PDB file of C-alpha atoms and ligand atoms in Angstrom:
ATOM      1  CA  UNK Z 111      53.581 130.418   3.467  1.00 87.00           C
ATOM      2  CA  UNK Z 112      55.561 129.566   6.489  1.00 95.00           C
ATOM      3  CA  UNK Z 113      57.443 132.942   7.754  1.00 97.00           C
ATOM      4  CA  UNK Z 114      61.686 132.746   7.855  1.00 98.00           C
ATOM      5  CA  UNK Z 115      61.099 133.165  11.661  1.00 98.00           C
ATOM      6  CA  UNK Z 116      58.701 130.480  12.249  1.00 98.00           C
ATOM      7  CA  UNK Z 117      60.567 128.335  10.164  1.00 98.00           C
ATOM      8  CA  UNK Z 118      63.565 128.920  12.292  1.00 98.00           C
ATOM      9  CA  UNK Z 119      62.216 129.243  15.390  1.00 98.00           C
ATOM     10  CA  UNK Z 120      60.475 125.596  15.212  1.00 98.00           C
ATOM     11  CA  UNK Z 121      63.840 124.220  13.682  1.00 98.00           C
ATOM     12  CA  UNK Z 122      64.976 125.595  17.120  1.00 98.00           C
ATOM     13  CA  UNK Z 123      62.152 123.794  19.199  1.00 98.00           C
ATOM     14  CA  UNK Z 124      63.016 120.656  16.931  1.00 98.00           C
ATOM     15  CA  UNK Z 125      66.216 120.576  18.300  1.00 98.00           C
ATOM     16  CA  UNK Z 126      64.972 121.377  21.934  1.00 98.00           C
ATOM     17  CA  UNK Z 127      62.510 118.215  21.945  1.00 98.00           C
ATOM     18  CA  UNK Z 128      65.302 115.676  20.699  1.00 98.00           C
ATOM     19  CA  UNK Z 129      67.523 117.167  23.440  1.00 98.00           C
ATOM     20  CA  UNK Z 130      64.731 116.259  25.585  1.00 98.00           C
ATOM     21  CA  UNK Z 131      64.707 112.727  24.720  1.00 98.00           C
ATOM     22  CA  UNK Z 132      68.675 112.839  25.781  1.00 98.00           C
ATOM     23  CA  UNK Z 133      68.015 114.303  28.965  1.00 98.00           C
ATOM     24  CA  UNK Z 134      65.497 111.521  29.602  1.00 98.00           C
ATOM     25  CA  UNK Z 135      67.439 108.839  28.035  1.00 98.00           C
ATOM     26  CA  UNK Z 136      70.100 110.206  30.208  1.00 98.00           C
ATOM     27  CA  UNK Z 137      67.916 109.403  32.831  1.00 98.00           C
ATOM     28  CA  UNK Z 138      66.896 106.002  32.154  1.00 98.00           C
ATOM     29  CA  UNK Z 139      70.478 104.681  32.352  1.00 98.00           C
ATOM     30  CA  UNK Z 140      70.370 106.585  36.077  1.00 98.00           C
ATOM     31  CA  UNK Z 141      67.464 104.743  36.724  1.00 98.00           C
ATOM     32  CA  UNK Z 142      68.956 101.300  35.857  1.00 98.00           C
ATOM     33  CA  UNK Z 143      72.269 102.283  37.707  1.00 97.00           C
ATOM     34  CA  UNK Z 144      70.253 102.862  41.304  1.00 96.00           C
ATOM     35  CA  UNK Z 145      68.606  99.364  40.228  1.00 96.00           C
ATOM     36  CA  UNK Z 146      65.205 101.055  39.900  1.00 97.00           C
ATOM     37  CA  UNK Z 147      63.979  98.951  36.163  1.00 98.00           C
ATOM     38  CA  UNK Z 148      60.624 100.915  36.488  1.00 98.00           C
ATOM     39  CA  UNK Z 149      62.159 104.331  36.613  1.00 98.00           C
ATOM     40  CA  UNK Z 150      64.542 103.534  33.512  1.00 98.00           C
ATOM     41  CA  UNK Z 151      60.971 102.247  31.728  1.00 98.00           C
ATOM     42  CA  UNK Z 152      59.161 105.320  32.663  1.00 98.00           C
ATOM     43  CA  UNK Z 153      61.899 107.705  31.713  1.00 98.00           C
ATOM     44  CA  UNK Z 154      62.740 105.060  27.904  1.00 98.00           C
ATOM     45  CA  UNK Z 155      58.873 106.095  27.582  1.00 98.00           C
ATOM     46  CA  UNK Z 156      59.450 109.952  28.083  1.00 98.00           C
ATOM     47  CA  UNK Z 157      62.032 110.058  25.584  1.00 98.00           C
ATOM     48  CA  UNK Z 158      60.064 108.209  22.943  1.00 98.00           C
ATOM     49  CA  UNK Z 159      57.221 111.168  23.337  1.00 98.00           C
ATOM     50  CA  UNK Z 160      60.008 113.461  22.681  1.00 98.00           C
ATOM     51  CA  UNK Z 161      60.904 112.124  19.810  1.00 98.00           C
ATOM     52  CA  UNK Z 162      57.128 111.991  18.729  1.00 98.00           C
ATOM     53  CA  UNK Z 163      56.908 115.996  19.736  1.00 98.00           C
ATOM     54  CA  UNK Z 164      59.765 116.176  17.701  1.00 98.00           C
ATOM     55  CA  UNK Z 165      58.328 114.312  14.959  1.00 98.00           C
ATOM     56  CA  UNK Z 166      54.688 116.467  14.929  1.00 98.00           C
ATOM     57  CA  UNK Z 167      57.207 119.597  14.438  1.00 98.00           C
ATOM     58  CA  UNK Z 168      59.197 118.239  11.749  1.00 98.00           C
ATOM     59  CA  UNK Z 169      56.009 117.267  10.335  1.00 98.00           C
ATOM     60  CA  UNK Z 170      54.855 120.967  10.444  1.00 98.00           C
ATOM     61  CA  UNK Z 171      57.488 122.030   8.827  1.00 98.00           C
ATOM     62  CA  UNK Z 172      57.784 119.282   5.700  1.00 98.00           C
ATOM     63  CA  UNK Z 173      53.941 120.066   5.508  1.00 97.00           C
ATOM     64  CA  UNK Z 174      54.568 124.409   5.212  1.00 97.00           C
ATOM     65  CA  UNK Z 175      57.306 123.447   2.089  1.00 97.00           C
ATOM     66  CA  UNK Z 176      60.280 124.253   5.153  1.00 98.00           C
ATOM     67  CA  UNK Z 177      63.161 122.908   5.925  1.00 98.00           C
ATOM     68  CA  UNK Z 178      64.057 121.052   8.420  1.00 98.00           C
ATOM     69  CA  UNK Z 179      67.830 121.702   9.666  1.00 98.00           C
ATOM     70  CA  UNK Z 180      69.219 119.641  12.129  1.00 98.00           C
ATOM     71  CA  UNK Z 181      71.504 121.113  14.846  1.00 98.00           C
ATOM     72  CA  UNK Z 182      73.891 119.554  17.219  1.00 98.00           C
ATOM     73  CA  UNK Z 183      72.031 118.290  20.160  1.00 98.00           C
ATOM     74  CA  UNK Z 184      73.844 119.249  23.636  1.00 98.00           C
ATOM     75  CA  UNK Z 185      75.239 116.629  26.490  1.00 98.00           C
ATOM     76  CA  UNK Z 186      72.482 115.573  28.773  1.00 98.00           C
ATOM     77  CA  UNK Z 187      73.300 115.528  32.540  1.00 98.00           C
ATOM     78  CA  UNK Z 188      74.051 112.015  34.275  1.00 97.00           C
ATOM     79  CA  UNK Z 189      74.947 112.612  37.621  1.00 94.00           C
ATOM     80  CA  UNK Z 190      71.481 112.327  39.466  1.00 97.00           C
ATOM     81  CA  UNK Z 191      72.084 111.338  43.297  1.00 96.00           C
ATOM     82  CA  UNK Z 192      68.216 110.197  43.502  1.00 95.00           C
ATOM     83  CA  UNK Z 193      64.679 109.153  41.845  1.00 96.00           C
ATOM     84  CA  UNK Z 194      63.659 112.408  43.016  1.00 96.00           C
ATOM     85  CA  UNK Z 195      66.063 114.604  42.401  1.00 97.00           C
ATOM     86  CA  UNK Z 196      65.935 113.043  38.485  1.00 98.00           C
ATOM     87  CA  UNK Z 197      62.136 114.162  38.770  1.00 98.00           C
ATOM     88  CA  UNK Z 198      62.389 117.504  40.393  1.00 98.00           C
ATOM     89  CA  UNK Z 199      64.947 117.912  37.513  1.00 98.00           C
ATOM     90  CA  UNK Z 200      62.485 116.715  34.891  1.00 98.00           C
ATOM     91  CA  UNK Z 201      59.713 118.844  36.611  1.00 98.00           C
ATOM     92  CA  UNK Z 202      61.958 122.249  35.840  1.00 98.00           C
ATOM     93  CA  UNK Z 203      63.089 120.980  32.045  1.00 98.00           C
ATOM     94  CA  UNK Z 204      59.547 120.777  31.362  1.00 98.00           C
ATOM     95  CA  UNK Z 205      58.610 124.266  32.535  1.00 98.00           C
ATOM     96  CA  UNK Z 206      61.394 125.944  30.876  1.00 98.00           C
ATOM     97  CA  UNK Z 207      59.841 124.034  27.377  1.00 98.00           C
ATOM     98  CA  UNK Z 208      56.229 125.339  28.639  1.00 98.00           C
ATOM     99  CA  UNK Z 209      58.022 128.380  28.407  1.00 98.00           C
ATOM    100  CA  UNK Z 210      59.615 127.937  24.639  1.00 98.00           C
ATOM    101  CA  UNK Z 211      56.041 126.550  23.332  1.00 98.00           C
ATOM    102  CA  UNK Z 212      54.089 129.729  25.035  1.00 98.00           C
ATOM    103  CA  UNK Z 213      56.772 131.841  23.265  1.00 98.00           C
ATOM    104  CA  UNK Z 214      56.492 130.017  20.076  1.00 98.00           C
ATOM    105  CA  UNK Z 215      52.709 130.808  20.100  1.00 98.00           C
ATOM    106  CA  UNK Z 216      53.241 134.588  20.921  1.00 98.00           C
ATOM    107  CA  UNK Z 217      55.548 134.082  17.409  1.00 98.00           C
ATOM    108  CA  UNK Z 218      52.719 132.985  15.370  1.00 98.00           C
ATOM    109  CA  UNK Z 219      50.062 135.463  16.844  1.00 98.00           C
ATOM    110  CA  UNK Z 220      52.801 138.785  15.648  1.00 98.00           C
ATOM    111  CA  UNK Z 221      53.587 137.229  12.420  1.00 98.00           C
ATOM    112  CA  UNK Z 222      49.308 136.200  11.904  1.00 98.00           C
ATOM    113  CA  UNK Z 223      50.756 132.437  11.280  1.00 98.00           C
ATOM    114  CA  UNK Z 224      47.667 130.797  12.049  1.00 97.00           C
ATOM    115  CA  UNK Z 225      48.600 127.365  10.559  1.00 97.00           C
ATOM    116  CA  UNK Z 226      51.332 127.641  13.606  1.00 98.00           C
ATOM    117  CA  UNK Z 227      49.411 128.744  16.089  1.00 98.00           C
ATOM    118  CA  UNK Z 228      46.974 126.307  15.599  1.00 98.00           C
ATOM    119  CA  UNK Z 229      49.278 123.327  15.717  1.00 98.00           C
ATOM    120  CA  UNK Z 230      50.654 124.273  18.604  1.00 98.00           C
ATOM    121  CA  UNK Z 231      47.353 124.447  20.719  1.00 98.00           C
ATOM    122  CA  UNK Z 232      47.828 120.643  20.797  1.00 98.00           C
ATOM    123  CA  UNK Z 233      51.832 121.137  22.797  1.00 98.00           C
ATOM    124  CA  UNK Z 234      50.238 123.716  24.995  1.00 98.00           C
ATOM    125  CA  UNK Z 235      47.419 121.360  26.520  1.00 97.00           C
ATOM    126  CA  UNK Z 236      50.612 118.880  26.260  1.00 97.00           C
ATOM    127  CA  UNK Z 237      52.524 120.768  28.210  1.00 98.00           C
ATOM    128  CA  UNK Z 238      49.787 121.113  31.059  1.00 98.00           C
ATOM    129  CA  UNK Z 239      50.274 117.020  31.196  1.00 97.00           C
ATOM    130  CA  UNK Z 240      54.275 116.918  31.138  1.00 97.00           C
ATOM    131  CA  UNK Z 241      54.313 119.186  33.890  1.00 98.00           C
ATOM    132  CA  UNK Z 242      51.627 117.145  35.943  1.00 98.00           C
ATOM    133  CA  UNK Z 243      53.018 113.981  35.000  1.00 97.00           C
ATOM    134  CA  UNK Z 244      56.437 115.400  37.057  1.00 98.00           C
ATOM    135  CA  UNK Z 245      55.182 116.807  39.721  1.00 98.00           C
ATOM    136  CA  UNK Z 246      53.070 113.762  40.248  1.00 97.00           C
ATOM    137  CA  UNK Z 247      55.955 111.643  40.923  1.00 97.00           C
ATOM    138  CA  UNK Z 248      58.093 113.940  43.101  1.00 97.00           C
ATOM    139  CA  UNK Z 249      54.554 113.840  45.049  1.00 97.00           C
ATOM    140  CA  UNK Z 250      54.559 110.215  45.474  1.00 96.00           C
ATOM    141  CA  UNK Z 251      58.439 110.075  45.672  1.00 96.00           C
ATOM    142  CA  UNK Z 252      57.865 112.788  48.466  1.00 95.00           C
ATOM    143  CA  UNK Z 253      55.377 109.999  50.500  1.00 93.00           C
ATOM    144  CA  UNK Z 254      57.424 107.265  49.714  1.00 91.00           C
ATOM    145  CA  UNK Z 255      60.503 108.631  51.397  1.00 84.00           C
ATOM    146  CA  UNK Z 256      60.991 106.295  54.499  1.00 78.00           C
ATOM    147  CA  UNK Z 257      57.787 104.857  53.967  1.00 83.00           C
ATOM    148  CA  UNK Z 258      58.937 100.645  53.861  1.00 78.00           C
ATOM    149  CA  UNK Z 259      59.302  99.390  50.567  1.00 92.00           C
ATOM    150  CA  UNK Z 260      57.404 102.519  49.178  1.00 93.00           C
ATOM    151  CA  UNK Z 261      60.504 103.539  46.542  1.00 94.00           C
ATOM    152  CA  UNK Z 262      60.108  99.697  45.371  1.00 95.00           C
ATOM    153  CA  UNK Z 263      56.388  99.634  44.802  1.00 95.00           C
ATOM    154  CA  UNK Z 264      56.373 102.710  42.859  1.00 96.00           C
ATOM    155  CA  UNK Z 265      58.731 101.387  41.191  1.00 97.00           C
ATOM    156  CA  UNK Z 266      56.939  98.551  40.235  1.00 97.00           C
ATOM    157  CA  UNK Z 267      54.159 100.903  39.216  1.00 96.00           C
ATOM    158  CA  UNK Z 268      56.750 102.973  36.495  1.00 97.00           C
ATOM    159  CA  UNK Z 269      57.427  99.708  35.468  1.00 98.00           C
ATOM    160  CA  UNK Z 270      53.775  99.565  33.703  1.00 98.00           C
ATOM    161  CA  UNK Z 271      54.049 102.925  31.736  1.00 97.00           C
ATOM    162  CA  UNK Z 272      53.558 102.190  27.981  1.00 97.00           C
ATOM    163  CA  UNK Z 273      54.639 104.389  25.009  1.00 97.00           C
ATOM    164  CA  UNK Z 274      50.838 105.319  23.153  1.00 94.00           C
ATOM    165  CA  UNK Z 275      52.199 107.136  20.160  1.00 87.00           C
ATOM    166  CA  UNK Z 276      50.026 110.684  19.803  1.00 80.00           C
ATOM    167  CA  UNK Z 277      47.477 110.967  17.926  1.00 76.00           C
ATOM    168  CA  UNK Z 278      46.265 113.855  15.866  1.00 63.00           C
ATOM    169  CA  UNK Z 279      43.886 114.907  18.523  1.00 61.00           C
ATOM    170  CA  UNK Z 280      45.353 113.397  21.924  1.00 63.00           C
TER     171      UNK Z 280
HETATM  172 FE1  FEO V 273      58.242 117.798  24.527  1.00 61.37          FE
HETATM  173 FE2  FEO V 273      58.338 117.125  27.531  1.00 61.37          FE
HETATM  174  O1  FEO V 273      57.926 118.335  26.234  1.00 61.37           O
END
């Protein structure tokens, strides 16, 4: 049986991944507005994860006879002056949600919700990735600056990122 506080707290974390998939929706459009098409594909492929982390905890909960309760998601920024101010920007979202899974998981170890704790083993090795993913780009952002046609060729490398919908074990 899924504990009231579990239940609620992963309603909570539902709600935080769809807002996620605003904030990088949010910054698709920026992308497309500073004519960058590869950082608008990379960031349209972000939010569709969201949505799937959102999905794997709604899934949880259908799956532990909970219900799911859908909240009002928040306004996303949409006033990023730069590529890499959008990633530094993604870079601290996703460490503040490193934050919410890691206190999720201290949840289910007090309340012995093992079913939890196991499911979310798979968003803490996740987690690892979203924040290396970020910082990754703000690296090569960081060398591109000034470098001649640098911003366009990476670019044209965000341009190839392709949404691989998660599996139960990647
Ligand atoms: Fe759902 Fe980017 O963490």
């Amino acid at each position: 049986m899924l504990p009231q506080q579990m239940l609620d707290a992963v309603n909570r974390q539902i709600n935080a991944e769809i807002y996620s998939a605003y904030l990088y929706l949010s910054m698709s459009s920026r992308f497309s507005v500073l004519g960058l098409p590869g950082g608008a594909n990379w960031m349209r492929v972000q939010a569709q994860e969201e949505m799937s982390h959102a999905a794997r905890f709604y899934d949880h909960l259908i799956e532990r006879s909970g219900e799911v309760k859908l909240t009002a998601i928040e306004e996303p920024p949409a006033d990023w002056p730069t590529a890499l101010a959008m990633f530094e920007g993604a870079l601290e979202h996703e460490r503040k949600v490193t934050g919410m899974i890691d206190a999720l998981a201290d949840l289910a170890l007090e309340l012995k919700d093992h079913a939890s704790h196991n499911m979310l083993q798979w968003f803490i090795a996740e987690q690892v990735e979203e924040e290396a993913s970020a910082d990754d780009m703000i690296q090569k952002l960081r060398l591109a600056d000034g470098a001649p046609g640098g911003l366009f060729q990476l670019d044209n490398e965000m341009a190839t990122r392709v949404f691989v919908p998660p599996t139960a074990t990647t």
